[in-house]
PDB file of C-alpha atoms in Angstrom:
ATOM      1  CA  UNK A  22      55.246  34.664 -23.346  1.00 42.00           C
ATOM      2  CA  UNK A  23      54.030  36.421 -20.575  1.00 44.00           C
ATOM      3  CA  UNK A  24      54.256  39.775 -22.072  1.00 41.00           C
ATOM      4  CA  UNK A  25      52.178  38.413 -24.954  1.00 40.00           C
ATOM      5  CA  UNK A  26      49.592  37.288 -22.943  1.00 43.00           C
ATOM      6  CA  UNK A  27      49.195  40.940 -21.124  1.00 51.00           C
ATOM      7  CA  UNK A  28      49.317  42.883 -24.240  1.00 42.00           C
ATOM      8  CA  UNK A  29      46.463  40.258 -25.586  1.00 41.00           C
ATOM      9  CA  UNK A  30      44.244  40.923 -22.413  1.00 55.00           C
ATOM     10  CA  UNK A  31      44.912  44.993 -22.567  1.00 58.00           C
ATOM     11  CA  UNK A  32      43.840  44.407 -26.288  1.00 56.00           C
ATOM     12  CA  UNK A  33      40.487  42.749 -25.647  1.00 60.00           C
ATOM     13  CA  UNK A  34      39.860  45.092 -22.462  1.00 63.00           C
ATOM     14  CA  UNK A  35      40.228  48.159 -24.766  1.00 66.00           C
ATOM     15  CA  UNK A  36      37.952  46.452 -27.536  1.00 71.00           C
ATOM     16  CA  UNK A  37      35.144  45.382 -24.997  1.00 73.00           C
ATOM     17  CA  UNK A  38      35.278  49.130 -23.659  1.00 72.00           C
ATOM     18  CA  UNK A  39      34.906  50.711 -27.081  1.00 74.00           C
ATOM     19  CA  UNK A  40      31.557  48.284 -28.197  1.00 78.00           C
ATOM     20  CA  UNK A  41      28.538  48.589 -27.187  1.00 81.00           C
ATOM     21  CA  UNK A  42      26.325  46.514 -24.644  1.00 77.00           C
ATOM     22  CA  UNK A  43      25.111  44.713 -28.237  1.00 81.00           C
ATOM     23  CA  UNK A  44      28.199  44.484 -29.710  1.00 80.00           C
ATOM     24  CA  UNK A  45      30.138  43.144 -26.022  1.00 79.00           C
ATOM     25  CA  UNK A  46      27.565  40.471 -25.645  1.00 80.00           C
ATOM     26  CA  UNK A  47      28.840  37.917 -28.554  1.00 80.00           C
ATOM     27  CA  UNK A  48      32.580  38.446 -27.799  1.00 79.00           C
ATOM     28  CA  UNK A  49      31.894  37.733 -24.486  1.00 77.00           C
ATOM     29  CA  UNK A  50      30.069  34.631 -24.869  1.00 80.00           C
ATOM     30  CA  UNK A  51      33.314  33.304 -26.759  1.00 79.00           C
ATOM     31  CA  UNK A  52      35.796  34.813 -23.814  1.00 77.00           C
ATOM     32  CA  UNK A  53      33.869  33.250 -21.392  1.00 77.00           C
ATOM     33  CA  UNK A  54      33.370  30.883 -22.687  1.00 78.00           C
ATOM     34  CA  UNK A  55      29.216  31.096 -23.052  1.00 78.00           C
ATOM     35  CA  UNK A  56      28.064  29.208 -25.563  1.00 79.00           C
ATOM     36  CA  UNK A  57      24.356  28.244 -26.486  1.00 79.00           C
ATOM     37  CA  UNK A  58      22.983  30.954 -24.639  1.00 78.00           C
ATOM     38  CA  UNK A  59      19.908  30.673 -26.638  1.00 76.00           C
ATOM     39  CA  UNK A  60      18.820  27.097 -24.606  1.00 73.00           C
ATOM     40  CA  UNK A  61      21.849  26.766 -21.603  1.00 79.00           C
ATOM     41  CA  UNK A  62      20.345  28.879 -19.190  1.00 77.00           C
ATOM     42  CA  UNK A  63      23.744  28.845 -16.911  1.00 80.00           C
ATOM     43  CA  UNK A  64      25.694  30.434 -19.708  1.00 82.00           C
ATOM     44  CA  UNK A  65      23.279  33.309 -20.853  1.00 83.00           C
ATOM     45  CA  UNK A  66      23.359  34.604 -17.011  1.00 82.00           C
ATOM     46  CA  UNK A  67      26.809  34.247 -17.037  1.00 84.00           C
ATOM     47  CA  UNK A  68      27.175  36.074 -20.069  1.00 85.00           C
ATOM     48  CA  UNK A  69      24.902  38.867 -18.667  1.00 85.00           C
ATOM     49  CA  UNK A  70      26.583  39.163 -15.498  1.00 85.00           C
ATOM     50  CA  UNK A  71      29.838  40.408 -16.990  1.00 85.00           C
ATOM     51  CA  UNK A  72      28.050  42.177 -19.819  1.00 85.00           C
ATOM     52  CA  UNK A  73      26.444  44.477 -16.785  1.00 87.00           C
ATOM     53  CA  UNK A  74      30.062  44.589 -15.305  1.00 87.00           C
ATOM     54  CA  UNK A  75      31.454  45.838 -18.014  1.00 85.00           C
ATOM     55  CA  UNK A  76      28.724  48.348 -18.698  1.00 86.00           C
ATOM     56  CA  UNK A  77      29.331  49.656 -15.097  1.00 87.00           C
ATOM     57  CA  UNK A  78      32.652  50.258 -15.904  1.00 85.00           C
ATOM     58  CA  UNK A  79      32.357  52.123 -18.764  1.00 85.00           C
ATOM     59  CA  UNK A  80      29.384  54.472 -17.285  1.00 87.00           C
ATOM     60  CA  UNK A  81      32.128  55.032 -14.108  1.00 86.00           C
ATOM     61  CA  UNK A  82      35.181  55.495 -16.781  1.00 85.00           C
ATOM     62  CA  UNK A  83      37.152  53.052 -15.326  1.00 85.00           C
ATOM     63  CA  UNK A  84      40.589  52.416 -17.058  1.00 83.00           C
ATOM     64  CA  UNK A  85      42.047  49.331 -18.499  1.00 81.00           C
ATOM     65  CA  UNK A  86      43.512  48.105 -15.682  1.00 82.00           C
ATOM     66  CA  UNK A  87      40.792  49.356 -13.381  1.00 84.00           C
ATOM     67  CA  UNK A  88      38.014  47.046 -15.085  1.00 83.00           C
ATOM     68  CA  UNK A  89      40.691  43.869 -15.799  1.00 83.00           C
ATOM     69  CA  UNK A  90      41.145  43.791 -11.677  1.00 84.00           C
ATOM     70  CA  UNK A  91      36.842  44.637 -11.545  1.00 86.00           C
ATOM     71  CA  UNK A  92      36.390  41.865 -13.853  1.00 85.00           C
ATOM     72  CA  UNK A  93      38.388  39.614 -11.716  1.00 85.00           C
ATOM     73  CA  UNK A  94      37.054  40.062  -8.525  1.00 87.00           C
ATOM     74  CA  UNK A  95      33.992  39.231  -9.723  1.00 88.00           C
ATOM     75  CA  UNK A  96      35.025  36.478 -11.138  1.00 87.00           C
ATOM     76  CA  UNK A  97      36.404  35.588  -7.251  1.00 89.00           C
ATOM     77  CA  UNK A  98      33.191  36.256  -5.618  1.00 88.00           C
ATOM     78  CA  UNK A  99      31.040  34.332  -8.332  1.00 88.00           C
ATOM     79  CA  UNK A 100      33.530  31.270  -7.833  1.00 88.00           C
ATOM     80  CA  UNK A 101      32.712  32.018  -4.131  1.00 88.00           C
ATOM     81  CA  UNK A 102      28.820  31.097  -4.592  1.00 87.00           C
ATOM     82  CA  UNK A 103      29.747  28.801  -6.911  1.00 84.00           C
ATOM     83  CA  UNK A 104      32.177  26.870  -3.703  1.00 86.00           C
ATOM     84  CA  UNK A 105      29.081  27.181  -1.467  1.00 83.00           C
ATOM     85  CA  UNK A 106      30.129  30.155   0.382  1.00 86.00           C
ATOM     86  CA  UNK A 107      27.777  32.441   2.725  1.00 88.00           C
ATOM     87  CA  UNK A 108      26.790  35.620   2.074  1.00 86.00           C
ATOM     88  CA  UNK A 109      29.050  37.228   4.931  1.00 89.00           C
ATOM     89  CA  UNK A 110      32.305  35.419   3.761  1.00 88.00           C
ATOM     90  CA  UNK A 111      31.736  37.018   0.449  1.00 87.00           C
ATOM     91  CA  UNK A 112      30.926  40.117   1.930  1.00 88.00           C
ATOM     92  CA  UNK A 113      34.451  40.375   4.099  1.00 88.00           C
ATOM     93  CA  UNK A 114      36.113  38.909   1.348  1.00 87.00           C
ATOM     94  CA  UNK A 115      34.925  41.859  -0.850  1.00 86.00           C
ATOM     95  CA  UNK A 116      35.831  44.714   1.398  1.00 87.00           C
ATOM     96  CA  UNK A 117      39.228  43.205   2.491  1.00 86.00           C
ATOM     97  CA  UNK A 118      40.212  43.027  -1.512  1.00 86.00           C
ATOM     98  CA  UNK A 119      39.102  46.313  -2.151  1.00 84.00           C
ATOM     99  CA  UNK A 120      40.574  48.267   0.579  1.00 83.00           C
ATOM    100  CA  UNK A 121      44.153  46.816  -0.135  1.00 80.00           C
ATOM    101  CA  UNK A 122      43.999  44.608   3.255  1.00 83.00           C
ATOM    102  CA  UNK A 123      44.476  41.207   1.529  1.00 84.00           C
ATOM    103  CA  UNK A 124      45.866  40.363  -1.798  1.00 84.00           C
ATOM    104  CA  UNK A 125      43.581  38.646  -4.032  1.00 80.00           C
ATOM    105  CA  UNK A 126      46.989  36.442  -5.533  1.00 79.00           C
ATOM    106  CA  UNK A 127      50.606  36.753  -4.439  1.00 80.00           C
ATOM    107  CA  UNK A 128      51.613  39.998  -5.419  1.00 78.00           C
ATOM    108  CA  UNK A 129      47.980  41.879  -6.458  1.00 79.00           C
ATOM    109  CA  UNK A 130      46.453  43.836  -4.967  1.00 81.00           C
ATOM    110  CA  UNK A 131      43.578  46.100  -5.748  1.00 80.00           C
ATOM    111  CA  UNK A 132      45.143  49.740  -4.325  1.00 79.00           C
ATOM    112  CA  UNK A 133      44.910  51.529  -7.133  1.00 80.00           C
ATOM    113  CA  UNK A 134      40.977  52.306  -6.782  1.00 83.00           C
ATOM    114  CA  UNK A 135      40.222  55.689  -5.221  1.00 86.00           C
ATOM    115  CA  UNK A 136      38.027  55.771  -2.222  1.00 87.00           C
ATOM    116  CA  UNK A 137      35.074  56.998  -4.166  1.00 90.00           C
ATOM    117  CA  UNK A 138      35.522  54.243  -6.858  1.00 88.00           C
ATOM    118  CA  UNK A 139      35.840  51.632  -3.681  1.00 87.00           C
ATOM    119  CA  UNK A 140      32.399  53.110  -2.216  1.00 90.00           C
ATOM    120  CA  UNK A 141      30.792  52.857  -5.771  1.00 90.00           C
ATOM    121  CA  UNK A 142      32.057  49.264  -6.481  1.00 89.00           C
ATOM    122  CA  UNK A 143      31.116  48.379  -3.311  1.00 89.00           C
ATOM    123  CA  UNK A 144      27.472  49.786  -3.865  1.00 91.00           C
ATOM    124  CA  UNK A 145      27.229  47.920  -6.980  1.00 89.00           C
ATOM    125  CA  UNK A 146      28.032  44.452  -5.357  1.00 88.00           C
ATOM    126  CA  UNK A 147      25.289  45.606  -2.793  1.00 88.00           C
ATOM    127  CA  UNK A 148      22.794  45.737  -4.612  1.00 88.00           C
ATOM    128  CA  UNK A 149      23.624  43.025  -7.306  1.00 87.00           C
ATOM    129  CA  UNK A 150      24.996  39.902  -6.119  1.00 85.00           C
ATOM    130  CA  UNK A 151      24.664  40.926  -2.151  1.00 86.00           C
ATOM    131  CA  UNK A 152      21.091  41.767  -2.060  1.00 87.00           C
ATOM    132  CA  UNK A 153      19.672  38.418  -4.732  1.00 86.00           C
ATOM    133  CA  UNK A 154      22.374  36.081  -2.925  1.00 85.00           C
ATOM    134  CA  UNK A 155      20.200  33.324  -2.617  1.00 86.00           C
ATOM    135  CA  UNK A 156      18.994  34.100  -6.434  1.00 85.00           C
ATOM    136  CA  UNK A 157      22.604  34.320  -7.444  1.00 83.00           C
ATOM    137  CA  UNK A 158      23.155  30.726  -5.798  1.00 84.00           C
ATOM    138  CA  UNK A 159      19.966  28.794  -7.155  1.00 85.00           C
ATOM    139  CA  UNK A 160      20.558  29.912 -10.677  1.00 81.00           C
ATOM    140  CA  UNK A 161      24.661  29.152 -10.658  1.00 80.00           C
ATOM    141  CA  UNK A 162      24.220  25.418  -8.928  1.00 80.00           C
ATOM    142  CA  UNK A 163      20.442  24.717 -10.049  1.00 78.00           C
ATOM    143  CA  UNK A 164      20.740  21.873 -12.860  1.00 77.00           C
ATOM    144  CA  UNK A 165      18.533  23.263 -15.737  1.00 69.00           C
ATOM    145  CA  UNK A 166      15.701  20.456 -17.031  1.00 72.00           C
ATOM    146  CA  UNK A 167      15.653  19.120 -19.762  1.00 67.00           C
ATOM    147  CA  UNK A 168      12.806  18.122 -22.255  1.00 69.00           C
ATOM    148  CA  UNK A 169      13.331  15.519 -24.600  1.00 66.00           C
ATOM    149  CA  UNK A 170       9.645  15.860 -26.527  1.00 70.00           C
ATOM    150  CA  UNK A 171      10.673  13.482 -29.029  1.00 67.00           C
ATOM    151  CA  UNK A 172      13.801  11.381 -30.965  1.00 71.00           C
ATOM    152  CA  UNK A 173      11.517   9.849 -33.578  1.00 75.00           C
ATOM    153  CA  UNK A 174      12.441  10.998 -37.048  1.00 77.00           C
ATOM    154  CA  UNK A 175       9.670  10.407 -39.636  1.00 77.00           C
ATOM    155  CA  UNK A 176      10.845  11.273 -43.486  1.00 77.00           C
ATOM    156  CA  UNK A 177       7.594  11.208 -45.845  1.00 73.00           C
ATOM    157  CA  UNK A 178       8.657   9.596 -49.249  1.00 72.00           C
ATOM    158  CA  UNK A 179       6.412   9.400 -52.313  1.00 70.00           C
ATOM    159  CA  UNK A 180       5.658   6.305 -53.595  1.00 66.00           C
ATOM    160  CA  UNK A 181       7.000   5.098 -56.397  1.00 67.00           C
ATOM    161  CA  UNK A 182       6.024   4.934 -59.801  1.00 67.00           C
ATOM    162  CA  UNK A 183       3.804   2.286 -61.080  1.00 62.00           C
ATOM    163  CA  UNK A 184       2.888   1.724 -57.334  1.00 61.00           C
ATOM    164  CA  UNK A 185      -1.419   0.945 -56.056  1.00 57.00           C
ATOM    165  CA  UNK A 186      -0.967   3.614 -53.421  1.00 63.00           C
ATOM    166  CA  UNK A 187      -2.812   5.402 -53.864  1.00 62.00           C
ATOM    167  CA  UNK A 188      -5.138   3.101 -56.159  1.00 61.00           C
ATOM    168  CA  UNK A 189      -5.797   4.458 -59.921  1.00 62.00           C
ATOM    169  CA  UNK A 190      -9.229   5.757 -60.382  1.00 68.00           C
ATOM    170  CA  UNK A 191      -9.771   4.797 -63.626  1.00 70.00           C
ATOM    171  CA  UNK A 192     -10.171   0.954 -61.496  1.00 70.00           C
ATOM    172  CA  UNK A 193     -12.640   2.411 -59.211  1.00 74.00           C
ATOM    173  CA  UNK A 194     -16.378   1.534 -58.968  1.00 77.00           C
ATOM    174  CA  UNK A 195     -18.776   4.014 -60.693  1.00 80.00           C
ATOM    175  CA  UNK A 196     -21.136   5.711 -58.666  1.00 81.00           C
ATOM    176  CA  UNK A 197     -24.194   4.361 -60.247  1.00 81.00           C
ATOM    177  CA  UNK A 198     -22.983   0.629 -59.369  1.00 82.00           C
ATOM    178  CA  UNK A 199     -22.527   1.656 -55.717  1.00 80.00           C
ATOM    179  CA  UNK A 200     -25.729   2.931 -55.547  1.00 82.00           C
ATOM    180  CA  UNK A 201     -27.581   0.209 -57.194  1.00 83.00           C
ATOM    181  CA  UNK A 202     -25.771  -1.817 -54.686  1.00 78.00           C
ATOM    182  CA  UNK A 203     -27.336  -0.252 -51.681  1.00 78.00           C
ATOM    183  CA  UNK A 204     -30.624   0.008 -53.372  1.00 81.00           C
ATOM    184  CA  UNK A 205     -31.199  -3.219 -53.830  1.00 78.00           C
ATOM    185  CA  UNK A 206     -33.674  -5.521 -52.098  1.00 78.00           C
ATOM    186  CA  UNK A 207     -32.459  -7.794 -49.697  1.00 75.00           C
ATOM    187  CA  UNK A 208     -32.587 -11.772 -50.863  1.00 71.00           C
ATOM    188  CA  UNK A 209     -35.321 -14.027 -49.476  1.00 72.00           C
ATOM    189  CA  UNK A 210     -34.217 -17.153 -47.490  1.00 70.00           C
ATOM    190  CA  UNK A 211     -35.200 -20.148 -49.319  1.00 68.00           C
ATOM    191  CA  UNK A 212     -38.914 -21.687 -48.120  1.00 67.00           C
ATOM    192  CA  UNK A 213     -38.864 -25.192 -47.023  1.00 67.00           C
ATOM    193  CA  UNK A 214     -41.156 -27.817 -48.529  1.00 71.00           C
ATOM    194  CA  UNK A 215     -44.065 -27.715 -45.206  1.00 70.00           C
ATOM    195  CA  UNK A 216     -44.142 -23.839 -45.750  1.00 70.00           C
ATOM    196  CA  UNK A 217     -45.130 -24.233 -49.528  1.00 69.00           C
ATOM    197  CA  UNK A 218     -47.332 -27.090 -48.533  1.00 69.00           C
ATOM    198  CA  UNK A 219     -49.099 -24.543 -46.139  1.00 67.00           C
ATOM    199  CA  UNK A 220     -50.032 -21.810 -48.471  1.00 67.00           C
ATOM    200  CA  UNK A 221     -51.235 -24.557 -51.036  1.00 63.00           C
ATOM    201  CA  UNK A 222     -53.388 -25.569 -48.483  1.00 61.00           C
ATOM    202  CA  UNK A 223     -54.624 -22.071 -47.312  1.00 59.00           C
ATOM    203  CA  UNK A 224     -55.209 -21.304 -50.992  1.00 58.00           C
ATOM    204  CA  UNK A 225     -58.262 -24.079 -51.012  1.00 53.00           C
ATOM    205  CA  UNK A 226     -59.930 -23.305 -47.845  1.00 52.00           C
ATOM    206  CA  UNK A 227     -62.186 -20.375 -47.049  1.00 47.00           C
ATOM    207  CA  UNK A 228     -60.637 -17.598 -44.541  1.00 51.00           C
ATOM    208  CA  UNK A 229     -62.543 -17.173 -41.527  1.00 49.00           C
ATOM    209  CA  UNK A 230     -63.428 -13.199 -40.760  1.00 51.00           C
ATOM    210  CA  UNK A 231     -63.150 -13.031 -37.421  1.00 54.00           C
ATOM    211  CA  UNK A 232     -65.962 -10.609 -35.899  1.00 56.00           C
ATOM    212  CA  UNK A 233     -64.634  -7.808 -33.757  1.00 55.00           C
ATOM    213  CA  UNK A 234     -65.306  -7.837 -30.046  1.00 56.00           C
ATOM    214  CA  UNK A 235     -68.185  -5.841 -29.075  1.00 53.00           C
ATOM    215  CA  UNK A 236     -66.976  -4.836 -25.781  1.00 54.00           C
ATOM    216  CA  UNK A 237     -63.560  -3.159 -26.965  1.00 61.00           C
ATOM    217  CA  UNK A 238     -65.236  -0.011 -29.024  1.00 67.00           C
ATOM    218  CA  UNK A 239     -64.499   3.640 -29.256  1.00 69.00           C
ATOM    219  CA  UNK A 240     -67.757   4.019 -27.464  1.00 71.00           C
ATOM    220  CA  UNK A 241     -66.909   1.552 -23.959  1.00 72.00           C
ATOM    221  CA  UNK A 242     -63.553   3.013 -24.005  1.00 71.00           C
ATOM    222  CA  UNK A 243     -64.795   7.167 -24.213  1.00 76.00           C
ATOM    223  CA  UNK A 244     -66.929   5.917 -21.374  1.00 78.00           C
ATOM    224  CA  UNK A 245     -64.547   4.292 -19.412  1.00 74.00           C
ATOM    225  CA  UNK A 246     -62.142   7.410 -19.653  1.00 78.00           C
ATOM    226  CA  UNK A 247     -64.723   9.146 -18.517  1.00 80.00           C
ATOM    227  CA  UNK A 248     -66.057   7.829 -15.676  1.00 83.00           C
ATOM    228  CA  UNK A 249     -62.146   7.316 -14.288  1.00 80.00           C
ATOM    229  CA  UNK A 250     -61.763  10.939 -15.160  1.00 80.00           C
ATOM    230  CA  UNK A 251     -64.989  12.442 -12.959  1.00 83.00           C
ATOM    231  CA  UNK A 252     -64.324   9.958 -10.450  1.00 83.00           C
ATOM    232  CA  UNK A 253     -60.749  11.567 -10.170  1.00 85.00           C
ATOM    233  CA  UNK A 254     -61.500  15.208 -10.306  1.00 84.00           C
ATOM    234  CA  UNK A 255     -64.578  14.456  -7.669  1.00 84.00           C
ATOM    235  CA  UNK A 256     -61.793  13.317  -5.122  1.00 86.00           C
ATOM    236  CA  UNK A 257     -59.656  16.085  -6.104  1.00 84.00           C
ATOM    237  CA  UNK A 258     -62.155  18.844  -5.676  1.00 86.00           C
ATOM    238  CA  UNK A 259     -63.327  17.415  -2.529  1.00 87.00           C
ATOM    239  CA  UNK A 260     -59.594  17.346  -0.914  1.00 87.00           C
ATOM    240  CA  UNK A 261     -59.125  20.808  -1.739  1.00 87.00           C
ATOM    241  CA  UNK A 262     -62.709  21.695  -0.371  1.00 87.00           C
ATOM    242  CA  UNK A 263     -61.868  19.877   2.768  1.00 87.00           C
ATOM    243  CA  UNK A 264     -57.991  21.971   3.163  1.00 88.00           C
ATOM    244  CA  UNK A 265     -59.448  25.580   1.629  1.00 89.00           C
ATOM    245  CA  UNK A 266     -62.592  25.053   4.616  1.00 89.00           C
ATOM    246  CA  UNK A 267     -59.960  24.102   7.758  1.00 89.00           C
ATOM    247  CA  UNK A 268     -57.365  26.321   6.581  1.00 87.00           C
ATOM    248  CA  UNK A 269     -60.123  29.164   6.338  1.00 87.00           C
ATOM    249  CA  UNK A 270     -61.011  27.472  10.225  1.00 88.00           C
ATOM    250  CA  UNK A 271     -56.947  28.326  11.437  1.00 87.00           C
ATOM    251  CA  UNK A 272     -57.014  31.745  10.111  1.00 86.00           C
ATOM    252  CA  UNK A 273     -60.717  32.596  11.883  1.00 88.00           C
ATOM    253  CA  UNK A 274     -59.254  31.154  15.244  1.00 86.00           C
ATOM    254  CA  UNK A 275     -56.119  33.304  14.875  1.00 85.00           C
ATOM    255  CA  UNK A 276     -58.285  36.208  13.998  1.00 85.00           C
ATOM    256  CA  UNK A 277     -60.229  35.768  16.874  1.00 85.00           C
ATOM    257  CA  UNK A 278     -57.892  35.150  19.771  1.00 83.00           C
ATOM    258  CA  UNK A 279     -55.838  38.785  17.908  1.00 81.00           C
ATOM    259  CA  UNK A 280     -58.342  40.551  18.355  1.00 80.00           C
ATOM    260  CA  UNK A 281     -59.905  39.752  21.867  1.00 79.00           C
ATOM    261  CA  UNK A 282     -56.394  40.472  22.456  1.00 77.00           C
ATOM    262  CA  UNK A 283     -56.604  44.038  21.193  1.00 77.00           C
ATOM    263  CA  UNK A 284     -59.968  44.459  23.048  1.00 68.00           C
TER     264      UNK A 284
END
């Protein structure tokens, strides 16, 4: 069973090495497992996390067993962040597992790196999960929001046959009705007996003209407009007279006194 299991992981290891970033990305999400990465934010940067990994390894021609152990130390350190781990645990955790100095499970060990693979590894960590550690953390613990716009389902239907809605026009009201409608006069109130008693009575007696008063003309008013009209300018014309003569008064002082001060 446990051969079985080995020979399946070598098999996807070799298969994810010979795709392409495009091609990795949807086997990944189901080895993951990843799935919605369209709307789960959590799973996408999973998903792209190992996709980089994996591109790493196959731009530093890593073997087999090289990027199965890569693949799970990452997996270690993410699981770190995920525990609540600091930054420098993670870091000495690192560097002890790749150097051979602690096993990362009974019996493996990662020894089987060369020194320049350990130093590029160890780079990539650097400037990937070491560097954005805090960035790493929010987006791994953060609980995404969610934004439920609406659970209302409306279904349209069309009504059914036979059915007023909408009405039939051949029952609707012409256009000449309506419009003889609003053009019509409005209906007198009915006249009580004392007001058709009143006009028979006005009918048989003579209408007095009254005469028009003799003191409210055109002629009275013209010269009432304009006798308010000169008195107003008058007053006007005089103010201004009276500020134009001492402002004229200031400025001759102040000429004056400058130019006694000049002599």
């Amino acid at each position: 069973m446990e051969q079985n299991k080995q020979w399946y992981q070598r098999r996807v290891r070799a298969e994810l090495l010979s795709c392409t970033p495009t091609e990795m990305l949807p086997k990944l999400c189901k080895l993951l497992p990843s799935p919605n990465t369209h709307v789960n934010l959590k799973n996408s940067i999973k998903a792209d996390l190992y996709l980089l990994l994996l591109h790493f390894s196959q731009q530093q021609q890593f073997s087999e067993e090289q990027t199965g152990a890569l693949v799970t130390l990452y997996q270690h350190i993410l699981n770190m962040v995920l525990g609540g781990k600091e930054l420098m645990d993670l870091v000495l955790e690192t560097s002890l597992l790749l150097t051979g100095k602690k096993e990362l499970k009974p019996g493996m060990k990662l020894d089987f790196y060369t020194p320049d693979q350990v130093s590029t590894i160890s780079e990539y960590f650097s400037k990937g999960v070491f560097q954005h550690f805090k960035l790493y953390r929010f987006s791994m613990l953060q609980e995404q929001e969610q934004t439920i716009i609406s659970l209302e389902k409306i279904v349209n239907t069309c009504p059914p046959q036979g059915s007023f809605d909408p009405p039939p026009l051949a029952e609707a009201i012409s256009d000449h009705d309506i419009e003889t409608y609003l053009n019509a006069p409005p209906p007198e109130s009915p006249r009580s007996e004392e007001e058709i008693e009143g006009e028979e009575g006005e009918q048989g007696t003579v209408d007095l003209v009254e005469e028009p008063n003799p003191l409210i003309s055109m002629a009275n008013v013209q010269t009432v407009l304009d006798t308010v009209g000169n008195d107003i300018m008058d007053k006007f014309t005089k103010d201004m007279k009276n500020k134009c003569t001492e402002k004229e008064n200031q400025y001759m002082n102040r000429l004056s006194k400058v130019k006694k001060a000049l002599d």
